[in-house]
Amino acid sequence: MKHRFPFPPAVVIEKALRFGQNYVNCFMTTNNGTPVPEGGFRNLLAFGNSYAENKTGSPGVSGPIIQADQVFSYLKKLRKNAEGLICGYIGYDVKNEVENLDSNNPTYIEFPAYRFFVPEYVIEFFGSEIEITGPVPHFVIDQIYNQPLDAKLGLLYASIAEPDAGISKDEYMQNVETIRAHIAAGRVYEMNYCLQFKAKVTGFEPLSAWLKMNRDAAAPFSAFYKFGGKYILSTSPERFLKKTGTTLLSQPIKGTAPRSNSPARDEEIKANLLNSEKERAENMMIVDLVRNDLAKSAVTGSTHVSEMFGIYSFKYVHQMISSVKARLKRSVPYTAAIANAFPPGSMTGAPKIAAMELIEELESFKRGPYSGTLGYIDHNTDFDFNVLIRSVFYDAESEKLSFCAGGAITWDSEPEAEYEEIMLKTMGIRQALGLA
């Protein structure tokens, strides 16, 4: 059912979200009209009170965190038994199902290893017009129309502690040197090393925070996911994996540079990023890793790079993005294509298993949803998933909030510059939260 509202598109989205968040599950993805190769997320909102369970128990709203066993077989069965859209995320630590690995670092906020649900209502946005599917569409339309907007959009929280990274800048730089020593010894040749910033916050308004984050970042793979009292607020610029028919597409990002207010200087920065031997080498390493990941699921000879070293501009940063495509074998289930590429190679390093082992040794936190993937699966098993970066994770019950950032460490890495890159990547979140 289609309906046009007499409001600007941004108002339609906010009204719909403010209604949808009254349900147990509320999930939105948007591309913000930001141009990226092959386009970004669909502009859709999905919500409902029911969620799927499996034999091992539900990856529940606020209950015990289950082990990440059989998530991909669970998704396969769910697709067979459910019509329409499936929405949710897979956390980074599901790597332990894909490979013989473990995760023993401390957890700041308890999130399920993964969580998907089948929505009662799905809304797609086309400017001020929506297309809605669900049992009582007229009820939803009336509720959206009459939904009040938040007059206090600028007041995101009553108080927030200064986010704590858990380690000092000097400790971070020492760990970068440790990674460089492992590279020199041949254990890895690139590793994505991350920091987690955590804080206690009172009176937090997660939807208002995401609306501000999303407006500021205008990222092509932004998402809002609320289930119970847990929230994922994402302004991700990066696609992990998309399936359209038999075509697989992955678009790893490696290479970051700050924006400038001066148009001439901004163009110079873009040119320097494109021609940087270090950034191109980092990007090439991950492209090779992604090609190998996709080849596990692909028709022999179909894996290829459709764009190399593309430079794309976002509000705070320029990014180097490459696109890798492959044709899925008929004998390979869609879930296997996800599993074979998981976790996103741009957030691990290479060789992938060795990099993940070193991440566990040197990082001080359990990643949880961060650097995993969030997205949706259609009725025909087509899907689109982002990389869960540039994201805030919040638990209303404990009033805990966290966000993370990292970068690819190679032999050429300079510890001070790597630390500054992390600060650059968190700038958008800090400014949206009023911390910068």
Coordinates of C-alpha atoms in Angstrom, one line a residue:
M1 CA 0.0 0.0 0.0
K2 CA 1.4 3.5 -1.0
H3 CA 0.7 6.7 0.8
R4 CA 2.0 10.3 0.4
F5 CA 2.4 12.5 3.5
P6 CA 2.3 16.4 3.4
F7 CA 5.7 16.5 5.2
P8 CA 9.3 16.8 4.0
P9 CA 11.0 13.4 3.6
A10 CA 13.1 13.8 6.8
V11 CA 10.0 14.5 8.8
V12 CA 8.2 11.4 7.4
I13 CA 11.2 9.3 8.4
E14 CA 11.4 10.7 11.9
K15 CA 7.7 10.4 12.5
A16 CA 7.8 6.8 11.3
L17 CA 10.8 5.9 13.5
R18 CA 9.3 7.5 16.6
F19 CA 6.2 5.3 16.1
G20 CA 8.2 2.2 15.2
Q21 CA 10.4 2.4 18.3
N22 CA 7.4 1.6 20.4
Y23 CA 7.7 -2.0 19.3
V24 CA 10.1 -4.6 20.7
N25 CA 12.1 -4.5 17.4
C26 CA 12.7 -1.4 15.3
F27 CA 15.1 -1.6 12.5
M28 CA 16.0 1.1 9.9
T29 CA 18.5 1.3 7.1
T30 CA 19.1 4.3 4.8
N31 CA 21.6 5.4 2.1
N32 CA 21.0 9.1 2.8
G33 CA 21.2 9.7 -1.0
T34 CA 25.0 9.5 -0.7
P35 CA 26.5 8.2 -4.0
V36 CA 28.6 5.1 -3.7
P37 CA 29.3 2.4 -6.4
E38 CA 26.3 0.1 -6.8
G39 CA 24.2 2.3 -4.4
G40 CA 23.8 2.1 -0.7
F41 CA 21.2 0.5 1.6
R42 CA 17.5 0.6 0.8
N43 CA 15.6 3.3 2.7
L44 CA 13.4 1.1 4.8
L45 CA 11.9 0.7 8.3
A46 CA 10.9 -2.6 9.8
F47 CA 9.3 -3.2 13.2
G48 CA 7.2 -5.7 15.2
N49 CA 6.9 -7.4 18.6
S50 CA 7.8 -10.9 17.6
Y51 CA 11.2 -12.4 17.0
A52 CA 12.5 -15.8 15.8
E53 CA 13.7 -18.5 18.0
N54 CA 15.8 -21.6 17.4
K55 CA 16.4 -24.9 19.2
T56 CA 19.3 -23.5 21.3
G57 CA 17.1 -20.6 22.5
S58 CA 16.6 -17.1 21.3
P59 CA 19.3 -14.5 20.9
G60 CA 17.0 -12.6 23.1
V61 CA 16.2 -9.1 24.0
S62 CA 17.9 -8.9 27.3
G63 CA 18.3 -12.5 28.4
P64 CA 21.5 -14.6 28.6
I65 CA 23.9 -14.4 25.7
I66 CA 23.9 -17.6 23.8
Q67 CA 26.9 -19.2 22.1
A68 CA 27.3 -18.3 18.4
D69 CA 26.9 -21.8 17.2
Q70 CA 24.9 -22.6 14.0
V71 CA 24.0 -19.0 13.3
F72 CA 24.2 -19.6 9.5
S73 CA 22.1 -22.8 9.6
Y74 CA 19.7 -20.9 11.8
L75 CA 19.4 -18.2 9.2
K76 CA 18.9 -20.7 6.4
K77 CA 16.0 -22.4 8.3
L78 CA 14.5 -19.0 9.2
R79 CA 14.5 -18.0 5.5
K80 CA 12.6 -21.2 4.6
N81 CA 10.0 -20.7 7.3
A82 CA 9.4 -16.9 7.0
E83 CA 8.0 -14.8 4.3
G84 CA 9.3 -11.3 3.5
L85 CA 12.2 -9.5 5.1
I86 CA 14.6 -10.8 7.8
C87 CA 16.5 -8.0 9.6
G88 CA 19.3 -8.1 12.1
Y89 CA 23.1 -8.4 12.8
I90 CA 25.9 -10.8 13.2
G91 CA 28.5 -9.9 15.8
Y92 CA 32.3 -10.1 15.2
D93 CA 32.7 -13.0 17.6
V94 CA 30.7 -15.3 15.4
K95 CA 34.2 -15.7 13.8
N96 CA 34.5 -18.5 16.4
E97 CA 31.9 -20.5 14.5
V98 CA 33.6 -19.8 11.2
E99 CA 37.1 -20.6 12.4
N100 CA 38.7 -22.4 15.4
L101 CA 39.1 -19.2 17.4
D102 CA 37.9 -17.9 20.7
S103 CA 37.0 -14.6 22.4
N104 CA 38.1 -14.1 26.1
N105 CA 38.5 -10.4 26.4
P106 CA 36.2 -8.5 28.8
T107 CA 32.8 -7.3 27.6
Y108 CA 31.6 -3.8 28.5
I109 CA 28.0 -4.2 27.2
E110 CA 26.3 -7.6 26.9
F111 CA 24.9 -8.0 23.3
P112 CA 23.7 -11.2 21.8
A113 CA 26.2 -12.9 19.4
Y114 CA 23.6 -12.3 16.7
R115 CA 20.0 -11.3 16.5
F116 CA 17.4 -11.4 13.7
F117 CA 13.7 -10.9 13.5
V118 CA 10.9 -11.1 11.0
P119 CA 9.0 -7.8 11.1
E120 CA 5.2 -7.4 11.2
Y121 CA 5.5 -4.1 9.2
V122 CA 7.9 -3.0 6.5
I123 CA 7.9 0.6 5.2
E124 CA 10.0 1.8 2.2
F125 CA 10.5 5.5 1.8
F126 CA 10.4 7.3 -1.5
G127 CA 10.8 11.0 -0.6
S128 CA 7.5 12.0 1.2
E129 CA 5.8 8.8 -0.1
I130 CA 5.9 5.4 1.7
E131 CA 5.0 1.9 0.6
I132 CA 3.9 -0.2 3.6
T133 CA 3.3 -3.9 4.0
G134 CA 1.7 -5.3 7.1
P135 CA -1.6 -6.5 8.6
V136 CA -3.2 -3.1 9.3
P137 CA -1.5 -0.4 7.1
H138 CA -4.1 2.3 7.7
F139 CA -3.5 2.1 11.4
V140 CA 0.2 2.7 10.9
I141 CA -0.3 5.5 8.5
D142 CA -2.6 7.3 11.0
Q143 CA -0.1 6.8 13.8
I144 CA 2.8 8.2 11.7
Y145 CA 0.7 11.2 10.6
N146 CA -0.1 12.0 14.2
Q147 CA 3.3 11.2 15.8
P148 CA 4.8 14.2 17.6
L149 CA 8.3 15.1 16.8
D150 CA 10.9 15.6 19.5
A151 CA 11.1 19.2 20.4
K152 CA 14.3 18.5 22.4
L153 CA 16.3 17.0 19.6
G154 CA 19.4 18.9 20.7
L155 CA 19.2 17.4 24.3
L156 CA 20.6 13.9 23.8
Y157 CA 21.4 13.0 27.5
A158 CA 21.3 14.4 31.0
S159 CA 24.9 13.6 31.6
I160 CA 27.7 11.5 30.1
A161 CA 31.1 10.6 31.4
E162 CA 34.1 11.3 29.2
P163 CA 34.6 8.1 27.1
D164 CA 37.4 5.9 28.4
A165 CA 39.6 4.0 25.9
G166 CA 40.9 1.6 28.6
I167 CA 44.5 2.2 27.6
S168 CA 46.6 5.3 27.2
K169 CA 47.9 6.8 24.0
D170 CA 51.4 5.6 24.9
E171 CA 50.1 2.0 25.4
Y172 CA 48.4 2.2 22.1
M173 CA 51.5 3.3 20.3
Q174 CA 53.5 0.6 22.0
N175 CA 51.0 -2.0 20.8
V176 CA 51.4 -0.6 17.2
E177 CA 55.1 -1.2 17.5
T178 CA 54.4 -4.8 18.8
I179 CA 52.3 -5.4 15.7
R180 CA 55.1 -4.0 13.5
A181 CA 57.4 -6.5 15.1
H182 CA 55.0 -9.4 14.3
I183 CA 54.9 -8.1 10.7
A184 CA 58.7 -8.1 10.6
A185 CA 58.7 -11.7 11.9
G186 CA 56.2 -12.8 9.2
R187 CA 53.2 -13.6 11.4
V188 CA 50.9 -11.0 9.6
Y189 CA 51.4 -8.4 7.0
E190 CA 48.5 -6.2 8.0
M191 CA 46.3 -6.1 11.2
N192 CA 43.3 -4.0 12.0
Y193 CA 43.9 -2.8 15.6
C194 CA 41.0 -1.1 17.4
L195 CA 40.2 0.9 20.6
Q196 CA 36.9 0.9 22.4
F197 CA 35.6 4.1 24.0
K198 CA 33.1 3.4 26.8
A199 CA 31.0 5.7 29.1
K200 CA 28.2 5.8 31.5
V201 CA 25.3 8.0 30.4
T202 CA 22.1 9.0 32.0
G203 CA 18.9 10.3 30.3
F204 CA 20.2 9.2 26.9
E205 CA 17.8 9.5 23.9
P206 CA 19.2 6.9 21.4
L207 CA 16.8 7.7 18.6
S208 CA 17.5 11.5 18.8
A209 CA 21.2 10.7 18.9
W210 CA 21.0 8.5 15.8
L211 CA 18.9 11.1 13.9
K212 CA 21.7 13.7 14.7
M213 CA 24.5 11.3 13.8
N214 CA 22.8 10.3 10.6
R215 CA 22.1 13.8 9.5
D216 CA 25.7 14.8 10.2
A217 CA 27.4 11.8 8.6
A218 CA 24.9 11.1 5.7
A219 CA 26.5 7.7 5.3
P220 CA 25.3 5.2 2.7
F221 CA 25.0 2.3 5.1
S222 CA 23.5 3.9 8.1
A223 CA 21.2 1.9 10.4
F224 CA 19.2 2.1 13.6
Y225 CA 18.4 -1.1 15.4
K226 CA 16.5 -1.2 18.7
F227 CA 15.5 -4.5 20.3
G228 CA 14.2 -4.3 23.8
G229 CA 16.5 -1.9 25.6
K230 CA 19.5 -2.4 23.4
Y231 CA 20.4 -0.1 20.5
I232 CA 22.8 -0.1 17.6
L233 CA 23.2 3.4 16.1
S234 CA 25.3 3.1 13.0
T235 CA 26.6 5.6 10.4
S236 CA 28.7 3.1 8.5
P237 CA 30.2 4.1 5.1
E238 CA 31.2 0.5 4.2
R239 CA 29.4 -2.4 2.6
F240 CA 30.4 -5.9 3.7
L241 CA 28.5 -8.1 1.2
K242 CA 25.6 -7.8 -1.1
K243 CA 23.8 -10.5 -3.1
T244 CA 21.7 -9.7 -6.1
G245 CA 20.6 -12.8 -8.0
T246 CA 23.8 -14.7 -8.3
T247 CA 26.1 -11.6 -8.1
L248 CA 28.1 -11.1 -4.9
L249 CA 29.6 -7.7 -4.2
S250 CA 32.0 -6.6 -1.4
Q251 CA 33.4 -3.1 -1.1
P252 CA 36.3 -3.0 1.4
I253 CA 37.4 0.4 2.7
K254 CA 41.1 0.9 3.4
G255 CA 42.6 4.4 3.2
T256 CA 41.3 7.4 5.1
A257 CA 42.1 11.1 4.9
P258 CA 40.5 14.2 6.6
R259 CA 38.3 16.7 4.8
S260 CA 39.3 20.3 4.5
N261 CA 37.0 23.4 4.4
S262 CA 39.1 24.7 1.6
P263 CA 38.0 23.3 -1.8
A264 CA 41.5 23.5 -3.3
R265 CA 43.1 21.9 -0.2
D266 CA 40.3 19.2 -0.2
E267 CA 41.1 18.2 -3.7
E268 CA 44.8 18.1 -2.9
I269 CA 44.1 15.8 0.1
K270 CA 42.0 13.5 -2.2
A271 CA 44.9 13.4 -4.7
N272 CA 47.4 12.6 -2.0
L273 CA 45.2 9.7 -0.7
L274 CA 44.8 8.3 -4.2
N275 CA 48.5 8.4 -4.8
S276 CA 49.7 7.3 -1.3
E277 CA 51.8 4.1 -1.6
K278 CA 50.9 3.2 2.0
E279 CA 47.2 3.5 1.6
R280 CA 47.1 1.8 -1.8
A281 CA 49.2 -1.1 -0.3
E282 CA 46.7 -1.5 2.6
N283 CA 43.8 -1.4 0.2
M284 CA 45.4 -4.0 -2.1
M285 CA 46.1 -6.4 0.7
I286 CA 42.5 -6.4 1.8
V287 CA 41.2 -6.6 -1.8
D288 CA 43.3 -9.8 -2.2
L289 CA 41.9 -11.1 1.0
V290 CA 38.3 -10.4 -0.1
R291 CA 38.9 -11.9 -3.5
N292 CA 40.0 -15.1 -1.7
D293 CA 36.9 -15.0 0.6
L294 CA 34.5 -14.6 -2.3
A295 CA 36.2 -17.2 -4.4
K296 CA 35.2 -19.9 -1.8
S297 CA 31.6 -19.4 -2.9
A298 CA 32.1 -18.4 -6.5
V299 CA 32.0 -19.9 -10.0
T300 CA 35.7 -20.5 -10.9
G301 CA 37.1 -17.5 -12.7
S302 CA 34.2 -15.2 -11.9
T303 CA 35.9 -13.3 -9.1
H304 CA 37.2 -9.9 -10.2
V305 CA 37.8 -6.3 -9.1
S306 CA 35.3 -4.0 -10.8
E307 CA 36.8 -0.8 -9.2
M308 CA 40.2 -0.3 -7.6
F309 CA 41.2 2.6 -5.3
G310 CA 38.0 4.6 -5.8
I311 CA 38.1 7.8 -3.7
Y312 CA 34.7 8.8 -2.1
S313 CA 34.1 11.7 0.1
F314 CA 32.0 11.8 3.3
K315 CA 31.4 14.7 5.7
Y316 CA 34.5 14.2 7.8
V317 CA 36.8 12.0 5.7
H318 CA 37.7 10.8 2.2
Q319 CA 37.8 7.0 1.9
M320 CA 39.5 4.7 -0.6
I321 CA 37.0 2.0 -1.6
S322 CA 37.5 -0.9 -4.0
S323 CA 34.7 -3.2 -5.3
V324 CA 35.1 -6.9 -5.7
K325 CA 32.5 -9.0 -7.5
A326 CA 31.9 -12.7 -8.0
R327 CA 29.2 -15.1 -9.3
L328 CA 27.7 -17.4 -6.7
K329 CA 27.8 -21.1 -7.4
R330 CA 24.3 -22.6 -7.7
S331 CA 25.3 -25.3 -5.2
V332 CA 26.4 -22.7 -2.5
P333 CA 23.6 -21.5 -0.1
Y334 CA 23.4 -17.8 0.4
T335 CA 24.3 -18.3 4.1
A336 CA 27.5 -20.0 3.1
A337 CA 28.5 -17.0 1.0
I338 CA 28.1 -14.8 4.1
A339 CA 30.0 -17.3 6.3
N340 CA 32.8 -17.7 3.8
A341 CA 33.5 -14.0 3.9
F342 CA 32.9 -13.4 7.6
P343 CA 34.1 -11.4 9.5
P344 CA 34.7 -8.5 7.1
G345 CA 38.3 -8.6 6.0
S346 CA 38.8 -4.9 6.2
M347 CA 38.4 -5.2 10.0
T348 CA 40.7 -8.2 10.5
G349 CA 43.9 -8.0 8.5
A350 CA 45.8 -10.6 6.6
P351 CA 46.4 -13.5 6.7
K352 CA 42.9 -13.4 8.2
I353 CA 43.2 -16.1 10.9
A354 CA 46.6 -15.0 12.2
A355 CA 45.3 -11.4 12.3
M356 CA 42.3 -12.4 14.3
E357 CA 44.5 -14.3 16.7
L358 CA 46.7 -11.2 17.2
I359 CA 43.6 -9.0 17.6
E360 CA 42.5 -11.2 20.5
E361 CA 46.0 -10.9 22.1
L362 CA 46.4 -7.1 21.8
E363 CA 43.0 -5.6 22.0
S364 CA 41.6 -5.0 25.5
F365 CA 38.0 -5.7 24.8
K366 CA 35.5 -8.1 23.2
R367 CA 34.3 -6.6 20.0
G368 CA 30.7 -7.9 20.2
P369 CA 28.6 -6.3 17.4
Y370 CA 31.4 -3.9 16.4
S371 CA 33.1 -4.8 13.1
G372 CA 30.5 -7.5 12.6
T373 CA 27.7 -6.8 10.1
L374 CA 24.1 -5.6 10.0
G375 CA 21.6 -5.8 7.2
Y376 CA 18.5 -7.5 5.7
I377 CA 17.6 -10.6 3.7
D378 CA 14.8 -10.6 1.1
H379 CA 12.3 -13.3 0.4
N380 CA 14.4 -14.5 -2.6
T381 CA 17.6 -14.7 -0.5
D382 CA 19.1 -11.5 -1.9
F383 CA 20.7 -9.5 0.9
D384 CA 22.7 -6.4 1.8
F385 CA 25.0 -6.1 4.8
N386 CA 27.2 -3.3 6.1
V387 CA 30.3 -3.3 8.2
L388 CA 29.4 -2.2 11.7
I389 CA 31.8 0.7 12.1
R390 CA 31.2 4.4 13.0
S391 CA 28.6 3.0 15.4
V392 CA 27.3 3.6 18.9
F393 CA 26.2 0.7 21.1
Y394 CA 23.9 1.4 24.0
D395 CA 22.1 -0.6 26.7
A396 CA 19.3 1.3 28.4
E397 CA 19.2 -1.0 31.4
S398 CA 22.8 -0.5 32.5
E399 CA 23.1 3.0 31.0
K400 CA 26.3 2.0 29.2
L401 CA 27.4 3.4 25.9
S402 CA 30.4 2.5 23.7
F403 CA 31.9 3.2 20.3
C404 CA 35.0 1.9 18.7
A405 CA 37.5 2.8 15.9
G406 CA 40.7 1.3 14.5
G407 CA 43.0 1.2 11.5
A408 CA 45.1 -1.1 9.5
I409 CA 48.6 -1.4 10.9
T410 CA 51.3 -2.3 8.4
W411 CA 55.1 -2.1 8.5
D412 CA 55.0 1.5 7.2
S413 CA 52.6 2.6 10.0
E414 CA 53.6 5.4 12.2
P415 CA 52.1 5.0 15.7
E416 CA 51.3 8.7 16.2
A417 CA 49.6 8.9 12.8
E418 CA 47.6 5.8 13.5
Y419 CA 46.3 7.2 16.7
E420 CA 45.3 10.4 15.0
E421 CA 43.4 8.4 12.4
I422 CA 41.4 6.8 15.2
M423 CA 40.5 10.2 16.6
L424 CA 39.5 11.3 13.1
K425 CA 37.2 8.3 12.7
T426 CA 35.4 9.0 16.0
M427 CA 35.1 12.7 15.4
G428 CA 31.6 12.4 13.9
I429 CA 30.3 10.4 16.8
R430 CA 31.9 12.7 19.4
Q431 CA 30.5 15.8 17.7
A432 CA 27.0 14.2 17.4
L433 CA 27.1 13.4 21.1
G434 CA 28.4 16.9 22.0
L435 CA 31.7 15.6 23.2
A436 CA 34.1 17.1 20.6

